[in-house]
Amino acid sequence: MTETVVVLDPISEDSVTRLRALLPPGLVLTHGTARGDDHLKEIIATAEYAIAGQVGVSGEVLRAAPRLKLLHKWGVGVDNLDLDTARELNIRVARTTGSNAVPVAEFTLGLTLAALRCIAFGHAELKKGHWRTATAMPMQTFMLSGKTVGIIGFGAIGQAFARILKGFGCTILYSKRTPLSAAEEADLGARFATVPEILAQADVITLNCPLTPETKNLIDHKALAAMKKTAVLVNAARGGVVVEDDLIEALRSRTIHAAAMDVYEIEPLPPDSPLLTLDNLVVTPHLAAIAADNFVKTVNQMFDNIACVARGEPVPERDLVV
C-alpha cells in the first residue's frame, strides 16, 4: 500500500525532484506551496508522514492529520513543533541529529568573519558603487586569529565549530549542561566555562544551543552589558535565545562592537525590522543548515527513519524526540 510523505515547507521543484529520487519504495511525496495553518491543514490531512523544516507546526495542524504516524524535523531544533499535542495524539516526532553540524559550524565561522571584518558592509556598499575603505567603514575591524571565542551550546555543532577554530589559534571556552571529559576537551582544544565567564572573557561569543526554557532570552540587556565593548555576538541557534530589542539597543549604543544573526524571533524577518537599519549587524535569512552537498546525507537519514516507521519498527533512539 502506498503511503504519503508531505513536506510542509514550500520548496522548489528542483528540491522536489531530488527528494523523490531518494524516496524509499512504497512512498509518494507531496509538498507545501504556501504558508499558514489553513494550507498546512489541507496538505497534511491525508499524509502518514510529515516533514517540517522552518515552518511552524501547531497543535491545530496536527489535529487535522488523522492518519499521521510521524512528524519529522528536517534539521535538529524542534521548537517550531507542538510536541505536547504530538504526545497527546500519539504521533511520533523525530529529527536528523547531527546532520547539519558541519554546515552550521562553517556558517558560524562565516558570520563571525563577516562581522569582525565588515565584509557584509563592504559588499553592500560596493554593489551600490561606493568604494568604502578604512576611513569610511562604520567601525574598526579585527582578526579572529588569537582571540578568545566562547561557544554557548557545545553539542555536535559547537564541537564542529571548535574543530574549525583550531586553525586560528583561538582560546576556546564552551558552555554545556554537562562538561566534557578532560580527554575530550584536550582533543577539541576547549575549556569549560560558565556563561557569565564567557560573557566577561570572550572576544567572540557564538550561540549554538537549542531553544529551551533554560536558553530562552539568555542574551538580554544584562548579558550584553557584561560583554566586552569590543565583543562580537553571533547567533546561528534560534532567535528566541536573544532579546532582539536589547540587542538593537546594545548595537546602537556600541555596548558591544558588532553582531551577526541568521535566526530571529519572528521569521521571515519583517521588512521594517529595526535590525535591518544597523550598520554593525550582519543578517542572513536562516541559511546556516543549507548546503547542497549535505542534502543527500540529511535526506537519507530522514527517509531511513520514515522507512522504519513504515515497517513498524522504532525510530533510532538518537533521532527520536517523542
Coordinates of C-alpha atoms in Angstrom, one line a residue:
M1 CA 0.0 0.0 0.0
T2 CA 1.3 3.4 -0.9
E3 CA 1.7 6.0 1.9
T4 CA 2.2 9.8 1.6
V5 CA 5.0 11.9 2.8
V6 CA 4.3 15.6 2.8
V7 CA 6.9 18.3 3.1
L8 CA 5.1 21.2 4.9
D9 CA 7.5 23.9 3.8
P10 CA 7.2 25.5 0.4
I11 CA 10.1 24.1 -1.6
S12 CA 11.5 24.4 -5.1
E13 CA 10.7 22.0 -7.9
D14 CA 14.4 21.1 -8.0
S15 CA 14.3 20.1 -4.4
V16 CA 11.1 18.1 -5.0
T17 CA 12.9 16.2 -7.8
R18 CA 15.9 15.5 -5.7
L19 CA 13.7 14.3 -2.8
R20 CA 11.7 11.9 -5.0
A21 CA 14.9 10.4 -6.3
L22 CA 15.8 9.3 -2.8
L23 CA 12.3 8.3 -1.6
P24 CA 12.0 4.7 -0.3
P25 CA 9.7 2.3 -2.1
G26 CA 6.1 2.4 -1.2
L27 CA 6.0 6.2 -0.5
V28 CA 4.9 9.2 -2.6
L29 CA 5.8 12.8 -1.8
T30 CA 3.8 16.0 -1.9
H31 CA 4.8 19.4 -0.6
G32 CA 3.6 22.8 0.5
T33 CA 3.1 25.7 -1.8
A34 CA 2.2 28.4 0.6
R35 CA 2.5 29.4 4.3
G36 CA -0.2 29.5 7.0
D37 CA -2.1 26.9 9.0
D38 CA -5.0 26.7 6.6
H39 CA -2.8 25.5 3.8
L40 CA -0.9 23.1 6.2
K41 CA -4.1 21.6 7.4
E42 CA -5.2 20.9 3.9
I43 CA -2.0 19.2 2.8
I44 CA -1.4 17.2 5.9
A45 CA -4.9 15.8 6.1
T46 CA -4.1 12.6 4.0
A47 CA -0.5 12.1 4.9
E48 CA 1.0 9.4 7.0
Y49 CA 4.4 11.2 7.4
A50 CA 5.1 15.0 7.6
I51 CA 8.4 16.8 7.3
A52 CA 8.9 20.3 8.7
G53 CA 11.9 22.5 8.2
Q54 CA 11.4 26.1 9.2
V55 CA 7.6 26.1 9.1
G56 CA 5.8 26.0 12.5
V57 CA 3.5 23.0 13.1
S58 CA 0.8 23.9 15.6
G59 CA -1.5 21.6 17.5
E60 CA -4.4 22.7 15.3
V61 CA -2.4 21.4 12.2
L62 CA -1.7 18.1 13.9
R63 CA -5.3 17.6 14.8
A64 CA -6.1 17.9 11.1
A65 CA -3.9 14.9 10.3
P66 CA -5.8 11.8 11.4
R67 CA -3.5 9.4 9.5
L68 CA -0.2 10.9 10.7
K69 CA 2.3 8.4 12.2
L70 CA 5.4 10.5 12.2
L71 CA 6.3 14.2 12.2
H72 CA 9.9 14.6 11.2
K73 CA 12.1 17.7 11.6
W74 CA 14.3 18.5 8.6
G75 CA 17.1 19.5 10.9
V76 CA 17.6 19.4 14.7
G77 CA 15.8 22.2 16.6
V78 CA 12.2 21.1 17.3
D79 CA 11.0 24.4 19.0
N80 CA 8.7 25.0 16.0
L81 CA 6.8 21.8 16.6
D82 CA 3.9 21.3 19.1
L83 CA 5.4 18.4 21.0
D84 CA 2.6 18.3 23.6
T85 CA -0.1 17.8 21.0
A86 CA 2.0 15.2 19.2
R87 CA 2.3 13.2 22.5
E88 CA -1.5 13.6 23.1
L89 CA -2.3 12.3 19.6
N90 CA 0.4 9.6 19.8
I91 CA 2.3 11.0 16.8
R92 CA 6.0 10.2 16.9
V93 CA 8.4 13.0 16.3
A94 CA 12.0 12.6 15.0
R95 CA 14.9 14.8 13.8
T96 CA 18.1 14.4 11.9
T97 CA 20.5 14.6 14.8
G98 CA 24.0 15.7 13.9
S99 CA 23.1 16.0 10.2
N100 CA 23.8 19.7 9.8
A101 CA 26.6 20.1 12.3
V102 CA 29.4 20.9 9.8
P103 CA 27.3 23.2 7.6
V104 CA 26.1 25.2 10.6
A105 CA 29.6 25.3 12.1
E106 CA 31.1 26.6 8.8
F107 CA 28.3 29.2 8.5
T108 CA 29.0 30.3 12.1
L109 CA 32.6 30.9 11.0
G110 CA 31.4 32.9 8.0
L111 CA 29.2 35.1 10.1
T112 CA 32.0 35.6 12.6
L113 CA 34.5 36.8 10.0
A114 CA 31.8 38.9 8.2
A115 CA 31.1 40.7 11.5
L116 CA 34.7 41.1 12.5
R117 CA 35.9 42.4 9.2
C118 CA 33.0 44.4 7.8
I119 CA 32.6 42.1 4.9
A120 CA 28.9 42.4 4.5
F121 CA 29.1 46.2 4.8
G122 CA 31.9 46.4 2.2
H123 CA 29.9 44.1 -0.2
A124 CA 26.7 46.0 0.1
E125 CA 28.4 49.4 -0.4
L126 CA 30.4 48.3 -3.4
K127 CA 27.3 46.9 -5.0
K128 CA 25.9 50.4 -4.8
G129 CA 29.1 51.7 -6.5
H130 CA 30.6 53.1 -3.3
W131 CA 34.3 52.4 -2.6
R132 CA 34.4 52.3 1.2
T133 CA 37.9 51.8 2.5
A134 CA 39.2 52.1 6.1
T135 CA 38.3 55.7 6.6
A136 CA 34.6 55.1 5.6
M137 CA 33.8 51.9 7.4
P138 CA 31.3 52.2 10.3
M139 CA 33.7 50.6 12.8
Q140 CA 37.2 49.2 13.3
T141 CA 37.8 45.7 12.1
F142 CA 39.6 42.8 13.9
M143 CA 41.2 39.5 13.1
L144 CA 39.8 36.2 14.5
S145 CA 43.3 34.7 15.0
G146 CA 44.4 34.5 18.6
K147 CA 41.1 35.7 20.0
T148 CA 39.1 34.1 22.8
V149 CA 35.9 32.5 21.5
G150 CA 33.1 31.5 23.8
I151 CA 30.7 28.8 22.4
I152 CA 27.4 28.6 24.2
G153 CA 25.9 25.2 23.3
F154 CA 28.5 22.5 22.8
G155 CA 26.8 19.7 21.1
A156 CA 27.6 18.5 17.6
I157 CA 27.5 22.0 16.1
G158 CA 29.5 23.7 18.8
Q159 CA 32.1 20.9 18.7
A160 CA 32.4 21.1 15.0
F161 CA 33.0 24.8 15.2
A162 CA 35.7 24.3 17.8
R163 CA 37.5 22.0 15.4
I164 CA 37.4 24.6 12.7
L165 CA 38.7 27.2 15.1
K166 CA 41.9 25.2 15.8
G167 CA 43.5 26.7 12.7
F168 CA 43.0 30.2 14.1
G169 CA 44.9 29.7 17.3
C170 CA 41.9 30.8 19.4
T171 CA 41.4 30.2 23.1
I172 CA 38.1 28.3 23.1
L173 CA 35.7 28.4 26.0
Y174 CA 32.5 26.4 26.0
S175 CA 29.3 26.2 28.0
K176 CA 27.4 22.9 28.2
R177 CA 25.0 21.4 30.7
T178 CA 27.3 18.5 31.3
P179 CA 31.1 19.3 30.8
L180 CA 33.1 17.1 28.6
S181 CA 35.9 14.8 30.0
A182 CA 39.4 16.1 30.2
A183 CA 40.4 13.9 27.2
E184 CA 37.5 15.3 25.1
E185 CA 38.4 18.8 26.0
A186 CA 42.1 18.2 25.1
D187 CA 41.0 16.7 21.7
L188 CA 38.9 19.8 20.9
G189 CA 41.3 22.3 22.4
A190 CA 38.4 23.7 24.5
R191 CA 37.9 24.6 28.2
F192 CA 34.6 24.6 30.1
A193 CA 33.4 27.9 31.4
T194 CA 30.2 29.2 32.9
V195 CA 28.0 31.6 30.8
P196 CA 29.0 34.6 33.0
E197 CA 32.7 33.7 32.5
I198 CA 32.2 33.5 28.7
L199 CA 30.4 36.9 28.6
A200 CA 33.2 38.5 30.5
Q201 CA 36.2 37.0 28.8
A202 CA 35.3 36.2 25.1
D203 CA 36.1 38.4 22.2
V204 CA 33.6 36.4 20.1
I205 CA 30.5 34.7 21.5
T206 CA 28.6 32.2 19.3
L207 CA 25.2 30.8 20.2
N208 CA 24.9 27.2 19.0
C209 CA 22.4 25.9 21.6
P210 CA 18.8 24.7 21.2
L211 CA 15.9 27.0 22.3
T212 CA 14.7 25.6 25.6
P213 CA 13.2 27.2 28.7
E214 CA 16.7 27.4 30.0
T215 CA 18.1 29.3 27.0
K216 CA 15.1 31.5 26.1
N217 CA 16.1 35.2 26.4
L218 CA 19.5 34.1 27.6
I219 CA 21.2 37.1 25.9
D220 CA 19.4 40.1 27.3
H221 CA 20.3 43.6 28.4
K222 CA 22.2 42.3 31.4
A223 CA 24.2 39.8 29.4
L224 CA 25.1 42.2 26.7
A225 CA 26.3 44.8 29.3
A226 CA 28.6 42.1 30.8
M227 CA 30.3 41.6 27.4
K228 CA 33.5 43.4 26.3
K229 CA 32.8 46.6 24.3
T230 CA 34.9 45.0 21.5
A231 CA 32.9 41.8 21.6
V232 CA 31.1 40.3 18.7
L233 CA 27.9 38.2 19.2
V234 CA 27.0 35.5 16.6
N235 CA 23.6 33.8 16.7
A236 CA 23.1 30.7 14.5
A237 CA 20.9 28.9 17.1
R238 CA 17.4 30.3 17.5
G239 CA 16.0 33.8 17.6
G240 CA 14.4 33.4 21.0
V241 CA 17.8 32.9 22.7
V242 CA 18.4 36.7 22.2
V243 CA 16.1 39.5 23.3
E244 CA 16.2 41.4 20.0
D245 CA 15.1 44.8 21.4
D246 CA 18.0 44.6 23.9
L247 CA 20.5 43.6 21.1
I248 CA 19.3 46.6 19.0
E249 CA 19.9 49.0 21.8
A250 CA 23.3 47.4 22.6
L251 CA 24.4 47.7 18.9
R252 CA 23.1 51.3 18.6
S253 CA 24.9 52.4 21.8
R254 CA 28.0 50.4 20.9
T255 CA 27.7 48.5 24.2
I256 CA 29.1 45.7 22.1
H257 CA 31.1 46.0 18.9
A258 CA 29.0 44.1 16.4
A259 CA 26.8 41.1 15.9
A260 CA 25.7 38.6 13.2
M261 CA 22.4 36.8 13.0
D262 CA 20.9 34.0 11.0
V263 CA 17.8 33.5 13.1
Y264 CA 15.1 35.8 14.5
E265 CA 12.2 36.0 17.0
I266 CA 9.8 36.3 14.0
E267 CA 10.6 34.5 10.7
P268 CA 10.5 35.6 8.0
L269 CA 12.0 38.8 9.4
P270 CA 9.6 41.7 8.8
P271 CA 11.0 44.1 6.2
D272 CA 10.5 47.0 8.7
S273 CA 12.5 45.4 11.4
P274 CA 15.0 47.8 13.2
L275 CA 17.6 45.1 12.8
L276 CA 17.9 46.0 9.2
T277 CA 18.9 49.5 10.0
L278 CA 22.1 48.7 11.9
D279 CA 25.5 49.1 10.3
N280 CA 27.3 46.9 12.8
L281 CA 25.0 43.9 12.3
V282 CA 25.2 41.2 9.7
V283 CA 21.9 39.5 8.8
T284 CA 21.1 36.4 6.8
P285 CA 17.7 34.6 6.3
H286 CA 18.1 31.3 8.2
L287 CA 20.6 29.8 5.8
A288 CA 23.1 28.1 8.1
A289 CA 22.0 24.5 7.6
I290 CA 21.5 24.8 3.8
A291 CA 24.3 23.2 1.8
A292 CA 23.7 21.3 -1.5
D293 CA 26.5 18.8 -0.8
N294 CA 24.9 17.9 2.6
F295 CA 21.4 17.3 1.1
V296 CA 21.7 13.6 0.3
K297 CA 23.2 12.7 3.7
T298 CA 20.5 14.5 5.6
V299 CA 17.6 13.3 3.5
N300 CA 18.7 9.7 3.6
Q301 CA 18.8 9.9 7.4
M302 CA 15.3 11.4 7.5
F303 CA 13.9 8.9 5.0
D304 CA 15.5 6.0 6.8
N305 CA 13.6 7.0 9.9
I306 CA 10.4 7.2 8.0
A307 CA 11.0 3.8 6.4
C308 CA 11.5 2.4 9.9
V309 CA 8.0 3.6 11.0
A310 CA 6.6 2.3 7.7
R311 CA 7.9 -1.2 8.5
G312 CA 6.5 -1.0 12.0
E313 CA 10.0 -0.5 13.6
P314 CA 11.0 2.1 16.2
V315 CA 12.9 5.3 15.2
P316 CA 16.5 5.0 16.2
E317 CA 17.0 6.4 19.7
R318 CA 19.4 9.2 18.7
D319 CA 16.8 10.7 16.4
L320 CA 13.6 10.1 18.4
V321 CA 12.2 13.2 20.1
V322 CA 8.7 12.0 21.1

